[in-house]
Amino acid sequence: MAQQMKTPKYSSYDIVIVGGAIMGASTAWFLSNDKDFDGKVLVVDRDPTYKNSSTMHTNSCMRQQFSTELNVKISVV
Ligand SMILES: Cc1cc2nc3c(=O)[nH]c(=O)nc-3n(C[C@H](O)[C@H](O)[C@H](O)COP(=O)(O)OP(=O)(O)OC[C@H]3O[C@@H](n4cnc5c(N)ncnc54)[C@H](O)[C@@H]3O)c2cc1C
């Protein structure tokens, strides 16, 4: 499982992901769980609190757009 640390555990990595919010973290997670990948992954972020990332500001809403005739009509300007 991912650990938060100031000094990387290893001296080299196969993949370095810059930005550990939703995209970086999910990329690292999927890579780490890919049975065909056995490399080392490092996630680097300048802000370990993530407080300024978009991820911290989103409502995490998921919408299905353009799925019905009414949705299409109300999205046309
Ligand atoms: C107010 C708001 C509401 C939103 N609502 C929704 C919603 O309802 N539904 C939806 O699907 N999406 C929504 N979004 C969009 C969604 O939040 C973003 O698309 C998503 O969070 C982007 O994730 P990310 O990991 O790409 O970027 P971010 O979350 O921005 O993360 C980028 C990370 O990279 C780090 N970083 C950047 N540059 C460097 C560097 N040079 N060195 C080291 N680290 C660096 C930052 O510190 C940050 O942690 C919303 C966005 C905002 C701002």
PDB file of C-alpha atoms and ligand atoms in Angstrom:
ATOM      1  CA  MET A   1       0.000   0.000   0.000  1.00  0.00           C
ATOM      2  CA  ALA A   2       1.112   3.555  -0.679  1.00  0.00           C
ATOM      3  CA  GLN A   3       3.088   5.347   2.010  1.00  0.00           C
ATOM      4  CA  GLN A   4       3.628   9.037   2.461  1.00  0.00           C
ATOM      5  CA  MET A   5       7.282   9.848   2.991  1.00  0.00           C
ATOM      6  CA  LYS A   6       9.702  12.696   2.529  1.00  0.00           C
ATOM      7  CA  THR A   7      12.597  10.568   1.335  1.00  0.00           C
ATOM      8  CA  PRO A   8      11.892   7.940  -1.324  1.00  0.00           C
ATOM      9  CA  LYS A   9      12.468   4.382  -0.205  1.00  0.00           C
ATOM     10  CA  TYR A  10      14.490   3.380  -3.273  1.00  0.00           C
ATOM     11  CA  SER A  11      17.200   5.203  -5.207  1.00  0.00           C
ATOM     12  CA  SER A  12      15.486   4.601  -8.543  1.00  0.00           C
ATOM     13  CA  TYR A  13      11.979   3.978  -9.828  1.00  0.00           C
ATOM     14  CA  ASP A  14      10.540   2.603 -13.039  1.00  0.00           C
ATOM     15  CA  ILE A  15       7.744   5.146 -13.084  1.00  0.00           C
ATOM     16  CA  VAL A  16       7.545   8.533 -11.387  1.00  0.00           C
ATOM     17  CA  ILE A  17       4.112  10.158 -11.303  1.00  0.00           C
ATOM     18  CA  VAL A  18       4.110  13.896 -10.677  1.00  0.00           C
ATOM     19  CA  GLY A  19       0.922  14.857  -8.865  1.00  0.00           C
ATOM     20  CA  GLY A  20      -0.742  12.515  -6.422  1.00  0.00           C
ATOM     21  CA  ALA A  21      -4.338  13.675  -6.483  1.00  0.00           C
ATOM     22  CA  ILE A  22      -7.079  11.677  -8.142  1.00  0.00           C
ATOM     23  CA  MET A  23      -5.355  11.080 -11.478  1.00  0.00           C
ATOM     24  CA  GLY A  24      -1.889  10.394 -10.093  1.00  0.00           C
ATOM     25  CA  ALA A  25      -3.152   8.270  -7.233  1.00  0.00           C
ATOM     26  CA  SER A  26      -5.458   6.217  -9.434  1.00  0.00           C
ATOM     27  CA  THR A  27      -2.717   5.688 -12.019  1.00  0.00           C
ATOM     28  CA  ALA A  28      -0.388   4.481  -9.270  1.00  0.00           C
ATOM     29  CA  TRP A  29      -3.087   2.256  -7.797  1.00  0.00           C
ATOM     30  CA  PHE A  30      -3.956   0.598 -11.092  1.00  0.00           C
ATOM     31  CA  LEU A  31      -0.280   0.125 -11.957  1.00  0.00           C
ATOM     32  CA  SER A  32       0.413  -1.402  -8.548  1.00  0.00           C
ATOM     33  CA  ASN A  33      -2.469  -3.821  -9.007  1.00  0.00           C
ATOM     34  CA  ASP A  34      -1.558  -4.780 -12.558  1.00  0.00           C
ATOM     35  CA  LYS A  35      -0.247  -8.342 -12.467  1.00  0.00           C
ATOM     36  CA  ASP A  36       1.747  -7.677 -15.649  1.00  0.00           C
ATOM     37  CA  PHE A  37       3.627  -4.792 -14.047  1.00  0.00           C
ATOM     38  CA  ASP A  38       6.226  -5.462 -11.374  1.00  0.00           C
ATOM     39  CA  GLY A  39       8.110  -2.150 -11.453  1.00  0.00           C
ATOM     40  CA  LYS A  40       8.492   0.404  -8.716  1.00  0.00           C
ATOM     41  CA  VAL A  41       6.188   3.437  -8.739  1.00  0.00           C
ATOM     42  CA  LEU A  42       6.861   6.746  -7.023  1.00  0.00           C
ATOM     43  CA  VAL A  43       4.215   9.441  -6.654  1.00  0.00           C
ATOM     44  CA  VAL A  44       5.604  12.942  -6.089  1.00  0.00           C
ATOM     45  CA  ASP A  45       3.513  15.890  -4.998  1.00  0.00           C
ATOM     46  CA  ARG A  46       4.577  19.356  -3.934  1.00  0.00           C
ATOM     47  CA  ASP A  47       1.633  19.576  -1.553  1.00  0.00           C
ATOM     48  CA  PRO A  48       1.157  16.523   0.676  1.00  0.00           C
ATOM     49  CA  THR A  49      -2.087  17.978   2.034  1.00  0.00           C
ATOM     50  CA  TYR A  50      -3.565  18.220  -1.510  1.00  0.00           C
ATOM     51  CA  LYS A  51      -5.500  21.224  -0.244  1.00  0.00           C
ATOM     52  CA  ASN A  52      -4.941  23.232  -3.441  1.00  0.00           C
ATOM     53  CA  SER A  53      -5.632  20.407  -5.847  1.00  0.00           C
ATOM     54  CA  SER A  54      -8.783  20.354  -7.957  1.00  0.00           C
ATOM     55  CA  THR A  55      -9.553  16.984  -6.451  1.00  0.00           C
ATOM     56  CA  MET A  56     -10.069  18.567  -3.035  1.00  0.00           C
ATOM     57  CA  HIS A  57     -12.529  21.081  -4.469  1.00  0.00           C
ATOM     58  CA  THR A  58     -14.700  18.821  -6.521  1.00  0.00           C
ATOM     59  CA  ASN A  59     -18.087  17.567  -5.435  1.00  0.00           C
ATOM     60  CA  SER A  60     -17.214  14.320  -7.190  1.00  0.00           C
ATOM     61  CA  CYS A  61     -20.473  14.419  -9.059  1.00  0.00           C
ATOM     62  CA  MET A  62     -20.930  11.991 -11.899  1.00  0.00           C
ATOM     63  CA  ARG A  63     -23.369  12.894 -14.588  1.00  0.00           C
ATOM     64  CA  GLN A  64     -24.605  11.044 -17.582  1.00  0.00           C
ATOM     65  CA  GLN A  65     -24.917  13.663 -20.251  1.00  0.00           C
ATOM     66  CA  PHE A  66     -26.546  13.584 -23.631  1.00  0.00           C
ATOM     67  CA  SER A  67     -28.296  10.387 -22.696  1.00  0.00           C
ATOM     68  CA  THR A  68     -31.875  11.419 -23.315  1.00  0.00           C
ATOM     69  CA  GLU A  69     -33.650  13.623 -25.794  1.00  0.00           C
ATOM     70  CA  LEU A  70     -34.504  16.094 -23.020  1.00  0.00           C
ATOM     71  CA  ASN A  71     -30.847  16.306 -21.886  1.00  0.00           C
ATOM     72  CA  VAL A  72     -29.756  16.992 -25.437  1.00  0.00           C
ATOM     73  CA  LYS A  73     -32.400  19.699 -25.884  1.00  0.00           C
ATOM     74  CA  ILE A  74     -31.554  21.578 -22.682  1.00  0.00           C
ATOM     75  CA  SER A  75     -27.820  21.493 -23.482  1.00  0.00           C
ATOM     76  CA  VAL A  76     -28.317  23.201 -26.832  1.00  0.00           C
ATOM     77  CA  VAL A  77     -27.717  26.932 -26.549  1.00  0.00           C
TER      78      VAL A  77
HETATM   79  C1  LIG B   1     -14.637  23.569  -7.823  1.00  0.00           C
HETATM   80  C2  LIG B   1     -14.473  22.327  -8.678  1.00  0.00           C
HETATM   81  C3  LIG B   1     -15.548  21.441  -8.782  1.00  0.00           C
HETATM   82  C4  LIG B   1     -15.419  20.303  -9.568  1.00  0.00           C
HETATM   83  N1  LIG B   1     -16.476  19.433  -9.641  1.00  0.00           N
HETATM   84  C5  LIG B   1     -16.371  18.300 -10.351  1.00  0.00           C
HETATM   85  C6  LIG B   1     -17.438  17.348 -10.376  1.00  0.00           C
HETATM   86  O1  LIG B   1     -18.486  17.550  -9.769  1.00  0.00           O
HETATM   87  N2  LIG B   1     -17.270  16.242 -11.104  1.00  0.00           N
HETATM   88  C7  LIG B   1     -16.099  15.970 -11.779  1.00  0.00           C
HETATM   89  O2  LIG B   1     -16.002  14.920 -12.416  1.00  0.00           O
HETATM   90  N3  LIG B   1     -15.062  16.849 -11.770  1.00  0.00           N
HETATM   91  C8  LIG B   1     -15.185  17.999 -11.070  1.00  0.00           C
HETATM   92  N4  LIG B   1     -14.130  18.888 -11.075  1.00  0.00           N
HETATM   93  C9  LIG B   1     -12.954  18.566 -11.865  1.00  0.00           C
HETATM   94  C10 LIG B   1     -12.072  17.573 -11.112  1.00  0.00           C
HETATM   95  O3  LIG B   1     -11.962  17.962  -9.760  1.00  0.00           O
HETATM   96  C11 LIG B   1     -10.698  17.562 -11.764  1.00  0.00           C
HETATM   97  O4  LIG B   1     -10.811  17.266 -13.140  1.00  0.00           O
HETATM   98  C12 LIG B   1      -9.800  16.490 -11.135  1.00  0.00           C
HETATM   99  O5  LIG B   1      -9.832  16.561  -9.714  1.00  0.00           O
HETATM  100  C13 LIG B   1      -8.387  16.687 -11.644  1.00  0.00           C
HETATM  101  O6  LIG B   1      -7.600  15.744 -10.986  1.00  0.00           O
HETATM  102  P1  LIG B   1      -6.040  15.728 -11.249  1.00  0.00           P
HETATM  103  O7  LIG B   1      -5.469  14.649 -10.388  1.00  0.00           O
HETATM  104  O8  LIG B   1      -5.781  15.683 -12.709  1.00  0.00           O
HETATM  105  O9  LIG B   1      -5.543  17.196 -10.817  1.00  0.00           O
HETATM  106  P2  LIG B   1      -5.462  17.863  -9.358  1.00  0.00           P
HETATM  107  O10 LIG B   1      -6.529  17.375  -8.442  1.00  0.00           O
HETATM  108  O11 LIG B   1      -5.379  19.333  -9.604  1.00  0.00           O
HETATM  109  O12 LIG B   1      -4.082  17.364  -8.804  1.00  0.00           O
HETATM  110  C14 LIG B   1      -2.847  17.774  -9.335  1.00  0.00           C
HETATM  111  C15 LIG B   1      -1.795  17.485  -8.279  1.00  0.00           C
HETATM  112  O13 LIG B   1      -0.530  17.700  -8.884  1.00  0.00           O
HETATM  113  C16 LIG B   1       0.286  18.396  -7.987  1.00  0.00           C
HETATM  114  N5  LIG B   1       1.260  19.125  -8.793  1.00  0.00           N
HETATM  115  C17 LIG B   1       0.999  19.988  -9.783  1.00  0.00           C
HETATM  116  N6  LIG B   1       2.137  20.438 -10.309  1.00  0.00           N
HETATM  117  C18 LIG B   1       3.139  19.828  -9.620  1.00  0.00           C
HETATM  118  C19 LIG B   1       4.558  19.897  -9.706  1.00  0.00           C
HETATM  119  N7  LIG B   1       5.176  20.664 -10.614  1.00  0.00           N
HETATM  120  N8  LIG B   1       5.285  19.132  -8.851  1.00  0.00           N
HETATM  121  C20 LIG B   1       4.678  18.333  -7.943  1.00  0.00           C
HETATM  122  N9  LIG B   1       3.338  18.236  -7.810  1.00  0.00           N
HETATM  123  C21 LIG B   1       2.580  18.983  -8.650  1.00  0.00           C
HETATM  124  C22 LIG B   1      -0.656  19.308  -7.204  1.00  0.00           C
HETATM  125  O14 LIG B   1      -0.126  19.648  -5.916  1.00  0.00           O
HETATM  126  C23 LIG B   1      -1.895  18.425  -7.082  1.00  0.00           C
HETATM  127  O15 LIG B   1      -1.925  17.663  -5.868  1.00  0.00           O
HETATM  128  C24 LIG B   1     -14.210  20.036 -10.274  1.00  0.00           C
HETATM  129  C25 LIG B   1     -13.132  20.929 -10.148  1.00  0.00           C
HETATM  130  C26 LIG B   1     -13.244  22.047  -9.359  1.00  0.00           C
HETATM  131  C27 LIG B   1     -12.059  22.983  -9.209  1.00  0.00           C
END
